[in-house]
Amino acid sequence: RERADFRAYTSLQQSFDDYVGFISEQPRYSEALNASDDKRYVEALQQGGYATDPAYAEKILAVKQRLDRAEATILVKGLISHGDRS
């Protein structure tokens, strides 16, 4: 187990800027920054030591899949409700 402090932000933009800066400044994440897709990105983050959970990449990808399905469902429902069946 590892105990770590969390950072606090006053805005969503500040949190994204800090994340990008952190990942960009750490050489151990360079493989992630050069990844060609989402799966390789999160796997490279995990390999670089970003998370202590050995299932980190798997969990992040599962969340992304659920969000992608939800987005597709919303899009289809929107098209149907507007009469577009193409």
CSV table of N, CA, C and O in Angstrom, one decimal:
chain,number,residue,atom,x,y,z
A,1,ARG,N,0.8,-1.2,0.0
A,1,ARG,CA,0.0,0.0,0.0
A,1,ARG,C,0.9,1.2,0.0
A,1,ARG,O,1.9,1.3,0.6
A,2,GLU,N,0.4,2.2,-0.7
A,2,GLU,CA,1.1,3.5,-0.7
A,2,GLU,C,0.1,4.6,-0.4
A,2,GLU,O,-1.0,4.6,-0.8
A,3,ARG,N,0.6,5.5,0.5
A,3,ARG,CA,-0.3,6.7,0.8
A,3,ARG,C,0.3,7.9,0.1
A,3,ARG,O,1.5,8.2,0.1
A,4,ALA,N,-0.6,8.6,-0.6
A,4,ALA,CA,-0.2,9.7,-1.4
A,4,ALA,C,-1.2,10.8,-1.3
A,4,ALA,O,-2.4,10.6,-1.1
A,5,ASP,N,-0.7,12.1,-1.3
A,5,ASP,CA,-1.6,13.2,-1.2
A,5,ASP,C,-2.2,13.5,-2.6
A,5,ASP,O,-1.7,13.2,-3.6
A,6,PHE,N,-3.4,14.0,-2.6
A,6,PHE,CA,-4.1,14.4,-3.8
A,6,PHE,C,-4.0,15.9,-4.0
A,6,PHE,O,-3.9,16.7,-3.0
A,7,ARG,N,-4.0,16.3,-5.2
A,7,ARG,CA,-3.9,17.7,-5.6
A,7,ARG,C,-5.3,18.3,-5.6
A,7,ARG,O,-6.3,17.5,-6.0
A,8,ALA,N,-5.5,19.5,-5.3
A,8,ALA,CA,-6.8,20.2,-5.4
A,8,ALA,C,-6.7,21.3,-6.4
A,8,ALA,O,-5.7,22.0,-6.5
A,9,TYR,N,-7.8,21.5,-7.1
A,9,TYR,CA,-7.8,22.5,-8.2
A,9,TYR,C,-9.0,23.4,-8.0
A,9,TYR,O,-10.1,23.0,-7.5
A,10,THR,N,-8.9,24.6,-8.5
A,10,THR,CA,-10.1,25.6,-8.4
A,10,THR,C,-10.9,25.5,-9.7
A,10,THR,O,-12.0,26.0,-9.7
A,11,SER,N,-10.4,24.8,-10.7
A,11,SER,CA,-11.2,24.7,-12.0
A,11,SER,C,-10.8,23.4,-12.7
A,11,SER,O,-9.7,22.8,-12.5
A,12,LEU,N,-11.7,23.0,-13.6
A,12,LEU,CA,-11.4,21.8,-14.4
A,12,LEU,C,-10.2,22.0,-15.3
A,12,LEU,O,-9.3,21.2,-15.5
A,13,GLN,N,-10.1,23.2,-15.9
A,13,GLN,CA,-9.0,23.6,-16.7
A,13,GLN,C,-7.7,23.5,-16.0
A,13,GLN,O,-6.7,23.0,-16.5
A,14,GLN,N,-7.6,23.9,-14.8
A,14,GLN,CA,-6.4,23.9,-14.0
A,14,GLN,C,-6.0,22.4,-13.8
A,14,GLN,O,-4.8,22.1,-13.9
A,15,SER,N,-7.0,21.5,-13.5
A,15,SER,CA,-6.6,20.1,-13.3
A,15,SER,C,-6.1,19.5,-14.6
A,15,SER,O,-5.1,18.7,-14.6
A,16,PHE,N,-6.7,19.8,-15.8
A,16,PHE,CA,-6.2,19.3,-17.0
A,16,PHE,C,-4.8,19.8,-17.4
A,16,PHE,O,-3.9,19.1,-17.8
A,17,ASP,N,-4.6,21.1,-17.1
A,17,ASP,CA,-3.3,21.7,-17.4
A,17,ASP,C,-2.2,21.0,-16.5
A,17,ASP,O,-1.1,20.8,-17.0
A,18,ASP,N,-2.5,20.8,-15.3
A,18,ASP,CA,-1.6,20.1,-14.4
A,18,ASP,C,-1.3,18.7,-14.8
A,18,ASP,O,-0.1,18.3,-14.8
A,19,TYR,N,-2.3,18.0,-15.2
A,19,TYR,CA,-2.1,16.6,-15.7
A,19,TYR,C,-1.2,16.6,-16.9
A,19,TYR,O,-0.2,15.8,-17.0
A,20,VAL,N,-1.5,17.5,-17.9
A,20,VAL,CA,-0.7,17.5,-19.1
A,20,VAL,C,0.8,17.8,-18.8
A,20,VAL,O,1.7,17.2,-19.3
A,21,GLY,N,1.0,18.8,-17.9
A,21,GLY,CA,2.3,19.2,-17.5
A,21,GLY,C,3.0,18.1,-16.8
A,21,GLY,O,4.2,17.8,-17.1
A,22,PHE,N,2.3,17.4,-15.9
A,22,PHE,CA,2.9,16.3,-15.2
A,22,PHE,C,3.4,15.2,-16.1
A,22,PHE,O,4.5,14.7,-16.0
A,23,ILE,N,2.5,14.7,-17.0
A,23,ILE,CA,2.8,13.6,-17.9
A,23,ILE,C,3.9,14.0,-18.8
A,23,ILE,O,4.8,13.2,-19.1
A,24,SER,N,3.8,15.3,-19.3
A,24,SER,CA,4.8,15.7,-20.3
A,24,SER,C,6.2,15.9,-19.7
A,24,SER,O,7.2,15.7,-20.4
A,25,GLU,N,6.3,16.2,-18.4
A,25,GLU,CA,7.6,16.5,-17.8
A,25,GLU,C,8.3,15.2,-17.3
A,25,GLU,O,9.5,15.2,-17.0
A,26,GLN,N,7.6,14.1,-17.2
A,26,GLN,CA,8.2,12.9,-16.7
A,26,GLN,C,8.6,11.9,-17.8
A,26,GLN,O,7.8,11.4,-18.6
A,27,PRO,N,9.9,11.7,-17.9
A,27,PRO,CA,10.5,10.8,-19.0
A,27,PRO,C,9.8,9.4,-18.9
A,27,PRO,O,9.7,8.8,-20.0
A,28,ARG,N,9.4,8.9,-17.8
A,28,ARG,CA,8.9,7.6,-17.7
A,28,ARG,C,7.5,7.4,-18.4
A,28,ARG,O,7.1,6.3,-18.6
A,29,TYR,N,6.9,8.6,-18.8
A,29,TYR,CA,5.7,8.5,-19.5
A,29,TYR,C,5.8,8.8,-21.0
A,29,TYR,O,4.8,9.0,-21.7
A,30,SER,N,7.0,8.9,-21.5
A,30,SER,CA,7.3,9.3,-22.9
A,30,SER,C,6.7,8.2,-23.8
A,30,SER,O,6.1,8.6,-24.9
A,31,GLU,N,6.7,7.0,-23.5
A,31,GLU,CA,6.0,5.9,-24.3
A,31,GLU,C,4.5,6.2,-24.4
A,31,GLU,O,3.9,6.0,-25.5
A,32,ALA,N,3.9,6.6,-23.4
A,32,ALA,CA,2.5,6.9,-23.4
A,32,ALA,C,2.2,8.1,-24.3
A,32,ALA,O,1.3,8.0,-25.1
A,33,LEU,N,3.0,9.1,-24.3
A,33,LEU,CA,2.8,10.3,-25.1
A,33,LEU,C,3.0,9.9,-26.6
A,33,LEU,O,2.5,10.6,-27.5
A,34,ASN,N,3.7,8.9,-26.9
A,34,ASN,CA,3.9,8.4,-28.3
A,34,ASN,C,3.0,7.3,-28.7
A,34,ASN,O,3.1,6.8,-29.8
A,35,ALA,N,2.0,7.0,-27.8
A,35,ALA,CA,1.1,5.9,-28.1
A,35,ALA,C,0.2,6.3,-29.3
A,35,ALA,O,-0.2,7.4,-29.4
A,36,SER,N,-0.2,5.3,-30.0
A,36,SER,CA,-1.0,5.5,-31.2
A,36,SER,C,-2.5,5.4,-31.0
A,36,SER,O,-3.3,5.7,-31.8
A,37,ASP,N,-2.9,4.9,-29.8
A,37,ASP,CA,-4.3,4.7,-29.5
A,37,ASP,C,-4.5,4.7,-27.9
A,37,ASP,O,-3.5,4.7,-27.2
A,38,ASP,N,-5.8,4.8,-27.5
A,38,ASP,CA,-6.1,4.9,-26.1
A,38,ASP,C,-5.6,3.7,-25.3
A,38,ASP,O,-5.1,3.9,-24.2
A,39,LYS,N,-5.7,2.5,-25.8
A,39,LYS,CA,-5.3,1.3,-25.1
A,39,LYS,C,-3.8,1.4,-24.8
A,39,LYS,O,-3.4,1.1,-23.7
A,40,ARG,N,-3.0,1.7,-25.9
A,40,ARG,CA,-1.6,1.7,-25.7
A,40,ARG,C,-1.2,2.9,-24.7
A,40,ARG,O,-0.2,2.8,-23.9
A,41,TYR,N,-1.9,4.0,-24.8
A,41,TYR,CA,-1.7,5.1,-23.9
A,41,TYR,C,-1.8,4.7,-22.4
A,41,TYR,O,-0.9,4.9,-21.6
A,42,VAL,N,-2.9,4.1,-22.0
A,42,VAL,CA,-3.1,3.8,-20.6
A,42,VAL,C,-2.3,2.6,-20.2
A,42,VAL,O,-1.8,2.6,-19.0
A,43,GLU,N,-2.0,1.7,-21.1
A,43,GLU,CA,-1.0,0.6,-20.7
A,43,GLU,C,0.4,1.2,-20.5
A,43,GLU,O,1.0,0.8,-19.5
A,44,ALA,N,0.8,2.2,-21.3
A,44,ALA,CA,2.1,2.8,-21.1
A,44,ALA,C,2.1,3.6,-19.8
A,44,ALA,O,3.2,3.6,-19.1
A,45,LEU,N,1.0,4.3,-19.5
A,45,LEU,CA,1.0,5.0,-18.2
A,45,LEU,C,1.2,4.0,-17.1
A,45,LEU,O,1.9,4.3,-16.1
A,46,GLN,N,0.5,2.9,-17.1
A,46,GLN,CA,0.6,1.9,-16.1
A,46,GLN,C,2.0,1.4,-16.0
A,46,GLN,O,2.5,1.2,-14.9
A,47,GLN,N,2.6,1.0,-17.1
A,47,GLN,CA,3.9,0.5,-17.1
A,47,GLN,C,4.9,1.6,-16.6
A,47,GLN,O,6.0,1.2,-16.0
A,48,GLY,N,4.6,2.8,-16.8
A,48,GLY,CA,5.5,3.9,-16.3
A,48,GLY,C,5.3,4.2,-14.8
A,48,GLY,O,6.0,5.0,-14.2
A,49,GLY,N,4.4,3.5,-14.2
A,49,GLY,CA,4.2,3.6,-12.8
A,49,GLY,C,3.2,4.7,-12.4
A,49,GLY,O,3.1,5.1,-11.2
A,50,TYR,N,2.3,5.1,-13.3
A,50,TYR,CA,1.3,6.2,-13.0
A,50,TYR,C,0.4,5.7,-11.9
A,50,TYR,O,0.0,6.6,-11.1
A,51,ALA,N,0.0,4.5,-11.9
A,51,ALA,CA,-1.0,4.0,-10.9
A,51,ALA,C,-0.5,2.8,-10.2
A,51,ALA,O,0.3,2.0,-10.8
A,52,THR,N,-0.8,2.7,-8.9
A,52,THR,CA,-0.4,1.5,-8.2
A,52,THR,C,-1.3,0.3,-8.4
A,52,THR,O,-0.9,-0.9,-8.1
A,53,ASP,N,-2.5,0.5,-8.9
A,53,ASP,CA,-3.4,-0.6,-9.2
A,53,ASP,C,-2.9,-1.4,-10.4
A,53,ASP,O,-2.8,-0.8,-11.5
A,54,PRO,N,-2.7,-2.7,-10.3
A,54,PRO,CA,-2.2,-3.5,-11.4
A,54,PRO,C,-3.3,-3.6,-12.5
A,54,PRO,O,-2.9,-3.9,-13.7
A,55,ALA,N,-4.5,-3.3,-12.2
A,55,ALA,CA,-5.6,-3.4,-13.2
A,55,ALA,C,-6.0,-2.0,-13.7
A,55,ALA,O,-7.0,-1.8,-14.3
A,56,TYR,N,-5.1,-1.0,-13.5
A,56,TYR,CA,-5.4,0.4,-13.8
A,56,TYR,C,-5.9,0.6,-15.3
A,56,TYR,O,-6.9,1.1,-15.6
A,57,ALA,N,-5.0,0.1,-16.2
A,57,ALA,CA,-5.3,0.2,-17.7
A,57,ALA,C,-6.6,-0.4,-18.0
A,57,ALA,O,-7.5,0.1,-18.7
A,58,GLU,N,-6.8,-1.6,-17.5
A,58,GLU,CA,-8.1,-2.4,-17.8
A,58,GLU,C,-9.3,-1.6,-17.3
A,58,GLU,O,-10.3,-1.6,-18.0
A,59,LYS,N,-9.2,-1.1,-16.1
A,59,LYS,CA,-10.3,-0.3,-15.6
A,59,LYS,C,-10.6,1.0,-16.3
A,59,LYS,O,-11.8,1.3,-16.6
A,60,ILE,N,-9.6,1.7,-16.7
A,60,ILE,CA,-9.8,2.9,-17.5
A,60,ILE,C,-10.4,2.6,-18.8
A,60,ILE,O,-11.3,3.3,-19.3
A,61,LEU,N,-9.9,1.6,-19.5
A,61,LEU,CA,-10.5,1.2,-20.8
A,61,LEU,C,-12.0,0.7,-20.6
A,61,LEU,O,-12.8,1.0,-21.5
A,62,ALA,N,-12.3,0.1,-19.5
A,62,ALA,CA,-13.7,-0.3,-19.3
A,62,ALA,C,-14.6,0.9,-19.2
A,62,ALA,O,-15.7,0.9,-19.7
A,63,VAL,N,-14.1,1.9,-18.4
A,63,VAL,CA,-14.9,3.1,-18.3
A,63,VAL,C,-15.1,3.8,-19.7
A,63,VAL,O,-16.2,4.2,-20.0
A,64,LYS,N,-14.0,3.8,-20.4
A,64,LYS,CA,-14.1,4.5,-21.8
A,64,LYS,C,-15.1,3.7,-22.6
A,64,LYS,O,-15.9,4.4,-23.4
A,65,GLN,N,-15.1,2.4,-22.6
A,65,GLN,CA,-16.1,1.6,-23.4
A,65,GLN,C,-17.5,1.9,-23.0
A,65,GLN,O,-18.4,2.1,-23.8
A,66,ARG,N,-17.8,2.1,-21.7
A,66,ARG,CA,-19.1,2.4,-21.2
A,66,ARG,C,-19.5,3.8,-21.7
A,66,ARG,O,-20.6,4.0,-22.1
A,67,LEU,N,-18.6,4.7,-21.6
A,67,LEU,CA,-18.9,6.1,-22.1
A,67,LEU,C,-19.1,6.1,-23.6
A,67,LEU,O,-20.0,6.8,-24.1
A,68,ASP,N,-18.3,5.4,-24.3
A,68,ASP,CA,-18.5,5.3,-25.8
A,68,ASP,C,-19.9,4.7,-26.1
A,68,ASP,O,-20.6,5.3,-27.0
A,69,ARG,N,-20.3,3.7,-25.4
A,69,ARG,CA,-21.6,3.1,-25.7
A,69,ARG,C,-22.7,4.1,-25.3
A,69,ARG,O,-23.7,4.2,-26.0
A,70,ALA,N,-22.6,4.8,-24.2
A,70,ALA,CA,-23.6,5.7,-23.8
A,70,ALA,C,-23.7,6.9,-24.8
A,70,ALA,O,-24.8,7.3,-25.1
A,71,GLU,N,-22.6,7.3,-25.3
A,71,GLU,CA,-22.6,8.4,-26.3
A,71,GLU,C,-23.2,8.0,-27.6
A,71,GLU,O,-24.0,8.7,-28.2
A,72,ALA,N,-23.0,6.7,-28.0
A,72,ALA,CA,-23.6,6.2,-29.2
A,72,ALA,C,-25.1,6.1,-29.0
A,72,ALA,O,-25.9,6.4,-29.9
A,73,THR,N,-25.5,5.6,-27.8
A,73,THR,CA,-26.9,5.5,-27.5
A,73,THR,C,-27.6,6.9,-27.6
A,73,THR,O,-28.7,7.0,-28.2
A,74,ILE,N,-27.0,7.9,-27.0
A,74,ILE,CA,-27.6,9.2,-27.0
A,74,ILE,C,-27.7,9.8,-28.4
A,74,ILE,O,-28.7,10.3,-28.8
A,75,LEU,N,-26.6,9.5,-29.2
A,75,LEU,CA,-26.6,10.0,-30.6
A,75,LEU,C,-27.8,9.3,-31.4
A,75,LEU,O,-28.5,10.0,-32.1
A,76,VAL,N,-27.9,8.0,-31.3
A,76,VAL,CA,-29.0,7.3,-32.0
A,76,VAL,C,-30.3,7.8,-31.5
A,76,VAL,O,-31.2,8.1,-32.4
A,77,LYS,N,-30.5,7.9,-30.2
A,77,LYS,CA,-31.8,8.4,-29.7
A,77,LYS,C,-32.1,9.8,-30.3
A,77,LYS,O,-33.3,10.1,-30.6
A,78,GLY,N,-31.1,10.7,-30.3
A,78,GLY,CA,-31.3,12.0,-30.9
A,78,GLY,C,-31.7,12.0,-32.3
A,78,GLY,O,-32.5,12.8,-32.8
A,79,LEU,N,-31.0,11.2,-33.1
A,79,LEU,CA,-31.3,11.1,-34.5
A,79,LEU,C,-32.7,10.6,-34.8
A,79,LEU,O,-33.5,11.1,-35.6
A,80,ILE,N,-33.1,9.5,-34.0
A,80,ILE,CA,-34.5,9.0,-34.1
A,80,ILE,C,-35.5,10.0,-33.7
A,80,ILE,O,-36.5,10.1,-34.4
A,81,SER,N,-35.3,10.7,-32.6
A,81,SER,CA,-36.3,11.7,-32.2
A,81,SER,C,-36.4,12.8,-33.2
A,81,SER,O,-37.4,13.5,-33.2
A,82,HIS,N,-35.4,13.1,-34.0
A,82,HIS,CA,-35.5,14.1,-35.0
A,82,HIS,C,-35.8,13.6,-36.4
A,82,HIS,O,-35.8,14.3,-37.4
A,83,GLY,N,-36.2,12.3,-36.5
A,83,GLY,CA,-36.7,11.7,-37.7
A,83,GLY,C,-35.6,11.3,-38.7
A,83,GLY,O,-35.9,11.0,-39.8
A,84,ASP,N,-34.3,11.4,-38.3
A,84,ASP,CA,-33.2,11.0,-39.2
A,84,ASP,C,-32.9,9.6,-39.0
A,84,ASP,O,-32.4,9.2,-38.0
A,85,ARG,N,-33.2,8.8,-40.0
A,85,ARG,CA,-33.0,7.3,-39.9
A,85,ARG,C,-31.9,6.8,-40.8
A,85,ARG,O,-31.8,5.7,-41.2
A,86,SER,N,-31.0,7.8,-41.2
A,86,SER,CA,-30.0,7.4,-42.2
A,86,SER,C,-28.8,6.7,-41.5
A,86,SER,O,-28.7,6.6,-40.4
